[in-house]
Amino acid sequence: MLALFIWGFALYGLFVALWKIVRFWVQKNRRGVPVTAILVVAEGASYIEGILRTLTTAEPFCGRELDLVVVDCGSRDETVKIVESIANKRGTISLVRVGREDPTHELAALIGNKGRSVQCVFDLRSKVSPLEVVPTLAAFWSDETV
């Protein structure tokens, strides 16, 4: 019984080591233009965590650098807390708070400051379905010519 326990730990250690090596290799060999996803949200607590976790989990395997910028248009629900908690764990997520409904000036500044990257703006305030974000970005990841 003790031998099975020791083998279990050995296999777990081997799996973790392989995982770290693969992630290091993928991050070292990044290719293509970085992608910046700008998510404009208001009252998005019901879907924002799923989108952010899905994108940050898939990012090491896409072969491109992915930055996520969440522009919050005065949400009164848990949206800001959710984004801040995930952003504290992931360095590629940032939060921009806007006190009004129209974030046009902030978006212009964000897009102008990103330099050489593909910017994808998703207005999730009932204009774009949250279900369209991940497949759209996956299309950028799979396209070798972008």
Tab-separated table of C-alpha atoms in Angstrom:
chain	number	residue	atom	x	y	z
A	1	MET	CA	0.000	0.000	0.000
A	2	LEU	CA	2.842	2.374	0.831
A	3	ALA	CA	4.433	1.641	-2.551
A	4	LEU	CA	1.242	2.754	-4.350
A	5	PHE	CA	1.212	5.945	-2.323
A	6	ILE	CA	4.842	6.691	-3.230
A	7	TRP	CA	4.220	5.898	-6.915
A	8	GLY	CA	1.214	8.207	-6.871
A	9	PHE	CA	3.319	11.095	-5.583
A	10	ALA	CA	6.060	10.307	-8.095
A	11	LEU	CA	3.613	10.363	-11.008
A	12	TYR	CA	2.068	13.582	-9.735
A	13	GLY	CA	5.515	15.196	-9.514
A	14	LEU	CA	6.359	14.027	-13.014
A	15	PHE	CA	3.090	15.430	-14.365
A	16	VAL	CA	3.670	18.818	-12.695
A	17	ALA	CA	7.239	18.976	-14.019
A	18	LEU	CA	6.075	18.199	-17.560
A	19	TRP	CA	3.314	20.814	-17.263
A	20	LYS	CA	5.845	23.476	-16.210
A	21	ILE	CA	8.203	22.557	-19.056
A	22	VAL	CA	5.433	22.702	-21.673
A	23	ARG	CA	4.172	26.076	-20.414
A	24	PHE	CA	7.716	27.487	-20.394
A	25	TRP	CA	8.367	26.223	-23.921
A	26	VAL	CA	5.074	27.584	-25.268
A	27	GLN	CA	5.616	30.998	-23.678
A	28	LYS	CA	9.189	31.142	-24.951
A	29	ASN	CA	8.138	30.353	-28.512
A	30	ARG	CA	5.328	32.881	-28.845
A	31	ARG	CA	4.584	33.976	-32.356
A	32	GLY	CA	2.439	36.514	-34.102
A	33	VAL	CA	1.011	39.836	-33.096
A	34	PRO	CA	-0.289	40.192	-29.528
A	35	VAL	CA	-4.062	40.337	-29.065
A	36	THR	CA	-5.764	42.823	-26.744
A	37	ALA	CA	-9.372	42.079	-25.858
A	38	ILE	CA	-11.247	45.093	-24.517
A	39	LEU	CA	-14.459	44.043	-22.782
A	40	VAL	CA	-16.948	46.863	-22.121
A	41	VAL	CA	-19.283	45.685	-19.353
A	42	ALA	CA	-22.068	46.969	-17.150
A	43	GLU	CA	-23.690	44.721	-14.557
A	44	GLY	CA	-21.717	41.745	-15.871
A	45	ALA	CA	-21.266	39.671	-12.729
A	46	SER	CA	-23.233	36.780	-14.205
A	47	TYR	CA	-20.800	36.143	-17.076
A	48	ILE	CA	-17.499	38.025	-16.600
A	49	GLU	CA	-15.799	35.454	-14.378
A	50	GLY	CA	-16.412	32.653	-16.873
A	51	ILE	CA	-15.065	34.691	-19.770
A	52	LEU	CA	-11.923	35.802	-17.907
A	53	ARG	CA	-11.131	32.348	-16.531
A	54	THR	CA	-11.660	30.694	-19.926
A	55	LEU	CA	-9.430	33.189	-21.722
A	56	THR	CA	-6.636	33.159	-19.130
A	57	THR	CA	-6.648	29.362	-19.029
A	58	ALA	CA	-6.450	29.027	-22.821
A	59	GLU	CA	-3.889	31.812	-23.301
A	60	PRO	CA	-0.721	29.734	-22.673
A	61	PHE	CA	-1.735	27.332	-25.440
A	62	CYS	CA	-2.736	29.862	-28.085
A	63	GLY	CA	0.796	30.895	-28.971
A	64	ARG	CA	-0.044	34.585	-28.797
A	65	GLU	CA	0.182	37.105	-26.037
A	66	LEU	CA	-3.279	38.033	-24.769
A	67	ASP	CA	-4.065	41.126	-22.715
A	68	LEU	CA	-7.551	41.588	-21.298
A	69	VAL	CA	-8.845	45.048	-20.439
A	70	VAL	CA	-12.225	45.215	-18.722
A	71	VAL	CA	-13.908	48.626	-19.002
A	72	ASP	CA	-16.596	48.827	-16.324
A	73	CYS	CA	-19.341	51.376	-16.996
A	74	GLY	CA	-20.528	51.953	-13.444
A	75	SER	CA	-21.632	48.458	-12.436
A	76	ARG	CA	-23.406	48.222	-9.101
A	77	ASP	CA	-23.173	44.450	-8.820
A	78	GLU	CA	-20.126	42.280	-8.054
A	79	THR	CA	-18.460	42.834	-11.446
A	80	VAL	CA	-15.637	45.038	-10.134
A	81	LYS	CA	-14.822	42.674	-7.249
A	82	ILE	CA	-14.736	39.670	-9.572
A	83	VAL	CA	-12.440	41.369	-12.096
A	84	GLU	CA	-10.127	42.706	-9.373
A	85	SER	CA	-9.796	39.296	-7.717
A	86	ILE	CA	-8.891	37.590	-11.000
A	87	ALA	CA	-6.590	40.477	-12.020
A	88	ASN	CA	-4.651	40.067	-8.766
A	89	LYS	CA	-3.847	36.489	-9.786
A	90	ARG	CA	-3.264	37.125	-13.498
A	91	GLY	CA	-1.032	39.925	-14.714
A	92	THR	CA	-2.643	40.091	-18.142
A	93	ILE	CA	-5.980	41.441	-16.877
A	94	SER	CA	-6.585	45.091	-16.062
A	95	LEU	CA	-9.671	47.008	-14.993
A	96	VAL	CA	-10.656	50.506	-16.114
A	97	ARG	CA	-13.572	52.098	-14.283
A	98	VAL	CA	-15.755	54.572	-16.133
A	99	GLY	CA	-18.456	56.438	-14.243
A	100	ARG	CA	-20.693	56.977	-17.248
A	101	GLU	CA	-22.459	54.971	-19.927
A	102	ASP	CA	-20.295	56.132	-22.847
A	103	PRO	CA	-16.647	55.008	-22.543
A	104	THR	CA	-15.622	56.448	-25.936
A	105	HIS	CA	-12.751	58.610	-24.634
A	106	GLU	CA	-11.314	55.810	-22.509
A	107	LEU	CA	-11.514	53.366	-25.421
A	108	ALA	CA	-9.693	55.791	-27.710
A	109	ALA	CA	-6.910	56.147	-25.144
A	110	LEU	CA	-6.684	52.382	-24.607
A	111	ILE	CA	-6.522	51.580	-28.300
A	112	GLY	CA	-3.952	54.304	-28.937
A	113	ASN	CA	-1.643	53.117	-26.140
A	114	LYS	CA	-1.404	49.466	-27.148
A	115	GLY	CA	1.039	49.895	-30.015
A	116	ARG	CA	1.521	46.887	-32.284
A	117	SER	CA	-1.315	44.549	-31.365
A	118	VAL	CA	-4.720	43.463	-32.576
A	119	GLN	CA	-7.446	45.148	-30.531
A	120	CYS	CA	-10.802	43.422	-30.243
A	121	VAL	CA	-13.513	45.512	-28.593
A	122	PHE	CA	-16.506	43.613	-27.223
A	123	ASP	CA	-19.372	45.769	-25.987
A	124	LEU	CA	-21.115	43.359	-23.628
A	125	ARG	CA	-23.751	45.874	-22.525
A	126	SER	CA	-26.435	43.961	-24.469
A	127	LYS	CA	-24.775	44.671	-27.826
A	128	VAL	CA	-22.622	41.538	-28.088
A	129	SER	CA	-23.515	38.220	-26.541
A	130	PRO	CA	-21.003	37.050	-23.916
A	131	LEU	CA	-21.069	33.685	-25.687
A	132	GLU	CA	-19.389	35.245	-28.760
A	133	VAL	CA	-16.226	36.473	-27.001
A	134	VAL	CA	-14.293	33.225	-26.649
A	135	PRO	CA	-15.039	31.840	-30.161
A	136	THR	CA	-14.108	35.172	-31.770
A	137	LEU	CA	-10.767	35.305	-29.960
A	138	ALA	CA	-10.190	31.626	-30.726
A	139	ALA	CA	-10.450	32.532	-34.417
A	140	PHE	CA	-7.573	35.003	-33.958
A	141	TRP	CA	-5.534	32.359	-32.152
A	142	SER	CA	-6.002	29.722	-34.826
A	143	ASP	CA	-5.211	32.067	-37.729
A	144	GLU	CA	-1.492	31.803	-38.453
A	145	THR	CA	-1.419	34.815	-40.789
A	146	VAL	CA	-2.688	37.479	-38.376
